[in-house]
Amino acid sequence: MNWNDFAPWGRRVADWAQEYHQTVGDKPVRARTRPGEVLNALPAAPPEGGEDMEAIFADFENIVMPGITHWQHPRFFAYFNSNAAAPSVLAEFLVSAISPQCMLWQTSPAATEMETRMMDWLRQALGLPDPFAGVIQDSASSATLAAVLTMREKALNWKGNSEGLPGQTPLRVYASSEVHTSIDRAIWIAGIGQDNLIRVPIKGEWRGMDPQALENAIQSDLDAGLKPAGLILCVGGTGTGATDPVRECLAVAKKYGLYTHIDAAWAGSAMICPEFRHYWEGVEEADSIVFNPHKWLGAQFDCSAHFVRDPEDLVKTLAISPEYLKTHGAEGIINYSEWSIPLGRRFRALKLWFLIRAYGLEGLRERLRNHVAWSQKLHDKLAAHPDFEIVTKPMWSLWTFRFVPNSSTGLDVLNQNLVNEINDDGRIYLTQTRVDGALVIRFQTGQFETTEDDVMMAYDVITEIAERLTQ
Ligand SMILES: Cc1ncc(COP(=O)(O)O)c(C=O)c1O
């Protein structure tokens, strides 16, 4: 293939993508592929000669597409969504055509300066104060790792990178049991060690950290000669939307000089609506905050927005500067690779620019508000059904429930079977989690094009399949 053939193929791909998005709701949400099926359909060895694009595209449709779980399906209620609003997909198409590598300002000034501006647009949209500056990371996991490395370096007086961890006073990081496991992994990679990730007890309906228990844990570590280094809070945890009392916990952390990071990977998008901001009151005192615009704002995957109060902390922790990466003769520029772990960086800001301009903040808020309202409506309807109990109340658009038909025992198995049957059915897609040891079913709404009818259809599917299971 050469570039003369590109435009006709580009048009065909665009037509295909439009039709895909307009008809994806007719397909089963979860792939029905058996393990190994796609692998075995692919030749074991690469072709020696070039192949015709027509054949490649046919195989894409025949081999790949049947093995795809449709994350853009309007009835994808599992995990958290990973969205792809049309304007952001167009931006990605352009980015893939230009394919710039945006590690330094000079390797694409437009990408760097667009990133600065978009992160500031997002900062304003979320109602965060001026001192926060931002960088786009590939994932919340990377942003959290950058934050954990920063808390490690600060606690070690910036000596961890040079001297390593052996011989240092063990560092302690605090989080509740509700944080995402990417926090555990960041702790492992940073060399802090799982045993030094202290789980602070939770309390209340939001399943948030108990600030007094946090202070007790810090105090007891200090008494034992250990070094408290950081606090990681969650706002909208993965299982149930657990949310820590941000203001109170940050006040404790500040008292003891801890670096603080807030994981709002999913719920952060909702903060463009002022009425949801009470969930993270006090957030302006944090050192680091991450949220994923691809999860709920509509940005095409991947796009993770990482805000920091003081970028210098990140740069001191992560910047590498061999001679070939130095920018001479340009003052006041940002090299975003110094704010993140990978050196090579994609141009992710363009899709935010397209997205925010195409819908405006009001258009995006409307979608989020609808998702929350429709999810609440479904919650109310299922709560009124005698065979279902609500386990955790809606946090934004996420809540959990359990099928509890009369005198049933073995409820964990029954509920897992229900999830499996629902997902095999294909009209909707749900996932399970555990709350206080019990297996429960999660429901969340966040697909960009979902409608009220899509959400309410979940009631019919859940109750119909549950009834069948107990017959
Ligand atoms: C609350 C929370 N934090 C972090 C993550 C990890 O996100 P990423 O896949 O961007 O690393 C997730 C993933 O769903 C999440 O729900």
XYZ file of C-alpha atoms and ligand atoms in Angstrom:
487
model
C 0.000 0.000 0.000
C 1.215 3.501 -0.653
C -0.144 6.912 0.294
C -2.084 7.153 -2.997
C -4.372 4.425 -1.674
C -4.713 5.953 1.760
C -7.614 8.352 1.239
C -10.054 5.777 -0.210
C -9.194 3.430 2.638
C -9.489 6.253 5.144
C -12.992 6.980 3.839
C -13.883 3.319 4.070
C -12.613 3.133 7.633
C -14.561 6.275 8.530
C -17.755 4.797 7.032
C -17.101 1.564 8.876
C -16.555 3.383 12.195
C -19.747 5.419 11.790
C -21.804 2.322 11.059
C -20.137 0.453 13.914
C -21.059 3.109 16.447
C -24.587 3.392 15.091
C -25.281 -0.347 15.227
C -23.126 -1.579 18.092
C -26.213 -1.638 20.346
C -27.581 -4.548 18.272
C -24.623 -6.783 19.141
C -24.045 -8.845 22.290
C -21.954 -6.632 24.563
C -19.392 -9.199 25.661
C -17.392 -11.181 23.131
C -18.530 -14.776 22.736
C -15.125 -16.002 21.690
C -13.576 -19.108 23.242
C -9.969 -18.901 24.516
C -7.506 -19.520 21.669
C -10.034 -18.940 18.900
C -8.495 -15.705 17.611
C -4.939 -16.912 18.168
C -5.595 -20.009 16.087
C -7.191 -17.995 13.311
C -3.994 -15.981 12.902
C -1.154 -17.502 10.859
C 1.632 -18.774 13.086
C 4.315 -17.060 10.983
C 4.403 -13.573 9.432
C 3.919 -13.252 5.643
C 7.076 -12.862 3.547
C 5.299 -10.816 0.893
C 2.960 -7.865 1.226
C -0.756 -8.582 1.244
C -3.638 -6.777 -0.301
C -5.449 -4.273 1.935
C -8.755 -5.820 0.889
C -7.674 -9.165 2.423
C -6.336 -7.519 5.567
C -9.563 -5.615 6.079
C -11.695 -8.710 5.491
C -9.710 -10.560 8.159
C -10.143 -7.631 10.518
C -13.900 -7.977 10.139
C -13.970 -11.782 10.223
C -11.302 -12.608 12.795
C -10.921 -9.566 15.002
C -14.394 -8.114 15.354
C -16.090 -11.297 16.630
C -13.502 -11.333 19.408
C -14.153 -7.776 20.536
C -16.095 -6.903 23.684
C -17.978 -3.773 22.756
C -16.883 -1.044 25.137
C -18.806 1.494 23.034
C -22.033 -0.458 23.492
C -24.711 1.733 25.086
C -25.528 -1.057 27.551
C -21.984 -1.586 28.786
C -22.545 -1.291 32.541
C -19.498 -3.268 33.672
C -16.187 -2.022 35.182
C -16.008 1.675 34.299
C -16.516 2.753 30.704
C -13.765 3.574 28.296
C -15.343 6.049 25.952
C -14.785 7.220 22.395
C -16.895 10.268 21.575
C -16.887 10.952 17.833
C -14.842 14.191 17.834
C -12.149 12.635 20.001
C -11.915 9.679 17.608
C -11.419 12.102 14.722
C -8.665 13.831 16.668
C -6.971 10.474 17.260
C -7.175 9.715 13.546
C -5.335 12.954 12.860
C -2.804 12.249 15.604
C -2.107 8.809 14.205
C -1.543 10.366 10.785
C 0.952 12.884 12.131
C 2.247 10.493 14.803
C 4.392 13.029 16.623
C 6.503 11.947 19.557
C 5.932 14.638 22.150
C 8.569 13.979 24.782
C 9.996 17.522 24.671
C 8.632 20.922 23.860
C 10.839 21.109 20.778
C 9.755 17.692 19.501
C 6.326 19.238 18.902
C 5.703 22.631 20.489
C 2.017 22.537 19.509
C 1.454 19.285 21.393
C 3.150 20.586 24.532
C 1.384 23.917 24.525
C -1.965 22.313 23.685
C -1.419 19.960 26.646
C -0.728 22.909 28.948
C -3.867 24.673 27.777
C -6.111 21.586 27.881
C -4.985 20.654 31.366
C -5.784 24.176 32.442
C -9.216 23.951 30.791
C -9.807 20.745 32.746
C -8.544 22.349 35.945
C -11.088 25.128 35.544
C -13.816 22.682 34.535
C -13.249 20.699 37.747
C -13.154 23.839 39.894
C -9.568 23.267 41.033
C -7.614 26.357 42.095
C -4.817 28.031 40.175
C -1.734 26.404 41.672
C -2.597 23.062 40.079
C -0.788 22.300 36.854
C -1.345 19.183 34.848
C 0.117 16.579 32.572
C -1.614 13.923 30.501
C -0.526 10.409 31.402
C -1.438 7.168 29.666
C -3.245 5.767 32.690
C -4.202 6.444 36.274
C -1.786 3.664 37.215
C 1.113 5.674 35.749
C -0.013 8.878 37.455
C -0.292 7.067 40.784
C 3.138 5.521 40.313
C 4.585 8.978 39.594
C 2.899 10.288 42.766
C 4.129 7.377 44.897
C 7.691 7.808 43.612
C 7.407 11.495 44.454
C 6.198 10.793 47.993
C 9.068 8.348 48.391
C 11.661 10.863 47.193
C 10.287 13.699 49.316
C 10.285 11.494 52.414
C 13.877 10.424 51.701
C 14.998 14.000 51.151
C 15.445 13.232 47.418
C 18.020 10.529 48.083
C 16.072 7.404 47.101
C 16.943 7.608 43.405
C 20.649 7.940 44.127
C 21.139 5.797 47.228
C 18.378 3.223 46.822
C 16.180 1.963 49.632
C 18.384 -0.486 51.570
C 19.457 1.045 54.851
C 16.711 3.684 54.828
C 14.065 3.892 57.539
C 11.027 2.008 56.182
C 8.490 4.358 54.626
C 4.774 4.065 55.355
C 1.939 4.969 52.991
C -1.693 5.056 54.077
C -4.820 4.143 52.117
C -8.147 2.480 52.787
C -9.113 -1.020 51.710
C -11.235 0.527 48.956
C -8.478 1.950 46.763
C -7.756 0.425 43.388
C -5.071 -2.266 43.224
C -2.996 0.021 40.997
C -2.046 1.667 44.290
C -0.647 -1.630 45.590
C 1.325 -2.074 42.397
C 2.768 1.450 42.605
C 3.888 0.663 46.163
C 5.605 -2.543 44.972
C 7.338 -0.850 42.049
C 8.496 2.063 44.206
C 10.212 -0.459 46.498
C 8.154 0.609 49.508
C 6.762 -2.882 49.953
C 3.206 -4.131 50.427
C 3.728 -4.477 54.193
C 4.269 -0.725 54.390
C 0.962 0.096 52.690
C -1.184 0.589 55.748
C -4.909 -0.032 55.375
C -6.797 2.521 57.402
C -10.285 1.385 58.515
C -13.324 2.833 56.782
C -16.664 3.969 58.133
C -19.997 5.359 56.978
C -22.155 5.072 53.894
C -19.453 6.393 51.588
C -17.112 3.647 52.837
C -14.496 6.343 53.419
C -11.372 6.404 55.559
C -11.751 7.169 59.267
C -9.541 10.268 59.815
C -9.018 9.463 63.482
C -7.864 5.962 62.583
C -5.488 7.548 60.045
C -3.967 9.752 62.705
C -3.666 6.811 65.097
C -1.878 4.757 62.423
C 0.566 7.560 61.647
C 1.239 8.165 65.333
C 1.855 4.512 66.040
C 4.280 4.272 63.093
C 6.172 7.318 64.369
C 6.345 5.743 67.815
C 7.780 2.615 66.197
C 10.502 4.632 64.446
C 9.015 4.275 60.942
C 8.686 7.121 58.453
C 5.172 8.139 57.298
C 5.605 9.263 53.680
C 2.259 9.609 51.957
C -1.491 9.322 51.914
C -3.550 8.007 48.994
C -7.259 8.759 49.005
C -9.957 7.494 46.722
C -12.865 9.498 45.400
C -15.127 7.042 43.616
C -13.443 3.695 44.288
C -13.860 0.929 41.755
C -15.993 -1.541 43.700
C -18.684 0.670 45.171
C -17.610 4.276 44.524
C -16.074 4.532 48.011
C -15.047 8.077 48.816
C -12.767 9.211 51.607
C -13.504 12.373 53.614
C -10.989 14.433 51.704
C -10.803 17.566 53.842
C -10.404 15.738 57.150
C -7.875 13.201 55.865
C -5.779 15.834 54.095
C -5.702 17.882 57.303
C -4.215 14.911 59.163
C -1.696 14.314 56.369
C -0.671 17.950 56.385
C -0.125 17.911 60.134
C 2.450 15.137 59.647
C 3.990 16.475 56.431
C 2.771 13.635 54.167
C 2.618 13.927 50.367
C -0.981 13.319 49.281
C -2.458 11.788 46.146
C -6.137 11.460 45.240
C -7.292 8.736 42.889
C -10.502 9.971 41.255
C -9.872 7.977 38.070
C -13.566 7.516 37.373
C -15.472 10.065 39.474
C -13.192 12.987 38.656
C -15.090 13.578 35.404
C -18.281 14.203 37.392
C -16.622 17.182 39.065
C -17.335 19.278 35.977
C -20.830 19.435 37.554
C -20.653 21.736 40.589
C -23.394 19.786 42.389
C -21.106 16.735 42.679
C -18.111 18.564 44.091
C -19.195 18.139 47.720
C -17.866 14.592 47.386
C -14.299 15.899 47.355
C -14.611 19.042 49.458
C -11.155 20.129 50.548
C -9.467 18.691 47.440
C -7.541 21.926 46.898
C -5.183 20.871 49.726
C -4.007 17.740 47.854
C -0.553 17.508 46.250
C -1.590 15.258 43.373
C -4.904 14.262 41.762
C -5.653 11.914 38.886
C -8.754 11.353 36.817
C -9.323 9.648 33.488
C -11.276 11.683 30.929
C -11.533 8.460 28.893
C -13.541 6.818 31.655
C -16.484 9.162 31.806
C -15.893 12.469 30.040
C -15.972 10.939 26.567
C -12.325 11.217 25.531
C -11.132 8.362 23.395
C -9.041 5.846 25.366
C -6.401 6.522 26.622
C -6.279 9.835 28.427
C -5.428 10.308 32.084
C -5.290 13.805 33.574
C -2.761 14.219 36.368
C -2.783 17.452 38.377
C -0.024 18.413 40.752
C 0.273 21.339 43.114
C 4.025 21.611 42.537
C 5.379 20.189 39.268
C 8.926 20.690 40.561
C 8.393 17.723 42.900
C 7.582 15.507 39.904
C 10.482 16.845 37.880
C 12.938 16.314 40.740
C 11.716 12.725 40.990
C 11.412 11.738 37.341
C 13.416 13.991 35.039
C 16.247 12.483 33.071
C 18.416 14.800 31.037
C 21.139 13.283 28.907
C 22.689 15.780 26.513
C 20.570 14.702 23.555
C 17.369 15.562 25.439
C 18.445 19.065 26.428
C 16.664 22.019 24.885
C 19.080 24.864 24.441
C 18.065 28.453 23.965
C 14.400 28.141 24.925
C 13.424 29.574 28.275
C 10.239 28.791 30.159
C 9.308 25.709 28.184
C 7.866 22.479 29.576
C 9.212 19.062 28.659
C 6.346 16.852 29.748
C 8.437 13.675 29.648
C 10.044 15.051 32.827
C 6.620 14.852 34.491
C 5.971 11.219 33.653
C 7.578 7.795 33.525
C 7.715 7.036 29.768
C 10.036 9.171 27.703
C 8.075 8.847 24.471
C 4.676 10.501 24.645
C 1.621 10.532 22.388
C -0.202 13.729 21.453
C -3.245 13.133 23.648
C -4.282 16.741 24.171
C -5.771 17.065 20.682
C -8.688 14.766 21.479
C -9.521 16.801 24.563
C -9.513 19.955 22.457
C -11.861 18.417 19.885
C -14.096 16.912 22.575
C -14.487 19.970 24.781
C -15.043 22.289 21.835
C -17.537 19.989 20.112
C -19.852 19.602 23.126
C -18.889 22.485 25.393
C -18.767 21.860 29.120
C -22.549 22.178 29.260
C -23.001 19.381 26.720
C -20.674 17.136 28.694
C -22.368 17.993 31.995
C -25.738 17.091 30.534
C -24.517 13.593 29.692
C -23.058 13.035 33.147
C -26.183 14.302 34.865
C -28.341 12.035 32.729
C -26.194 9.021 33.556
C -26.524 9.695 37.274
C -30.288 10.332 37.070
C -31.027 7.250 34.942
C -28.875 5.052 37.143
C -30.725 6.338 40.209
C -34.048 5.594 38.484
C -32.996 2.012 37.812
C -31.779 1.734 41.406
C -35.185 2.875 42.716
C -37.002 0.381 40.524
C -34.834 -2.575 41.520
C -34.950 -1.525 45.194
C -38.728 -1.936 45.060
C -38.444 -5.539 43.825
C -38.897 -7.995 46.720
C -36.161 -10.385 45.504
C -33.404 -7.801 45.304
C -31.566 -5.842 47.948
C -29.476 -2.758 47.416
C -26.094 -3.305 49.056
C -24.473 0.090 48.490
C -26.386 3.237 47.554
C -25.613 5.223 44.397
C -22.349 7.101 44.413
C -22.780 9.156 41.251
C -23.972 6.454 38.806
C -22.515 3.413 40.653
C -24.339 1.173 43.105
C -24.409 -2.486 44.017
C -27.159 -5.005 44.565
C -27.765 -8.623 45.334
C -30.360 -11.142 44.257
C -31.897 -12.498 47.482
C -34.886 -14.686 46.645
C -36.783 -16.055 49.626
C -34.914 -18.422 51.897
C -32.059 -18.755 49.473
C -28.732 -19.988 50.703
C -25.522 -19.936 48.704
C -26.143 -16.338 47.688
C -22.582 -15.755 46.488
C -22.848 -18.614 44.011
C -26.334 -17.585 42.969
C -25.274 -13.993 42.314
C -22.174 -15.056 40.405
C -24.380 -17.323 38.301
C -26.695 -14.401 37.688
C -23.823 -12.214 36.474
C -22.581 -15.027 34.231
C -26.028 -15.678 32.753
C -26.643 -11.974 32.169
C -23.341 -11.593 30.365
C -23.903 -14.730 28.286
C -27.297 -13.329 27.308
C -25.511 -10.326 25.814
C -28.088 -7.550 26.052
C -26.247 -5.886 28.914
C -22.838 -6.340 30.539
C -22.274 -6.239 34.317
C -19.489 -7.161 36.723
C -19.375 -8.339 40.312
C -17.437 -7.104 43.332
C -17.248 -7.957 47.024
C -18.642 -5.833 49.831
C -17.636 -6.912 53.338
C -16.854 -10.340 51.956
C -20.155 -10.879 50.136
C -20.343 -11.180 46.371
C -22.528 -8.399 44.968
C -23.369 -7.114 41.507
C -22.183 -3.678 40.360
C -24.149 -1.356 38.172
C -22.761 1.829 36.682
C -23.711 3.988 33.731
C -21.190 6.009 31.795
C -21.284 5.185 28.105
C -21.316 8.396 26.094
C -24.269 7.499 23.855
C -26.389 5.529 26.302
C -30.066 6.462 26.594
C -32.611 6.201 29.381
C -34.187 3.236 27.548
C -30.816 1.463 27.484
C -30.433 1.907 31.216
C -33.986 0.854 32.017
C -33.657 -2.223 29.803
C -31.237 -3.507 32.448
C -34.214 -3.943 34.804
C -35.978 -6.288 32.395
C -32.845 -8.289 31.697
C -31.801 -8.625 35.351
C -35.256 -9.610 36.662
C -36.063 -11.921 33.737
C -32.807 -13.858 34.048
C -32.978 -13.946 37.855
C -36.464 -15.440 37.678
C -35.297 -18.057 35.211
C -32.405 -18.997 37.512
C -34.698 -19.862 40.404
C -37.224 -21.887 38.405
C -10.597 4.073 40.905
C -9.620 3.571 39.904
N -8.331 3.928 39.983
C -7.421 3.508 39.100
C -7.767 2.680 38.059
C -6.711 2.250 37.077
O -6.887 2.987 35.928
P -5.907 2.841 34.672
O -6.438 1.705 33.870
O -6.047 4.159 33.974
O -4.551 2.605 35.172
C -9.087 2.276 37.919
C -9.504 1.404 36.812
O -10.642 1.174 36.563
C -10.037 2.718 38.851
O -11.311 2.340 38.783
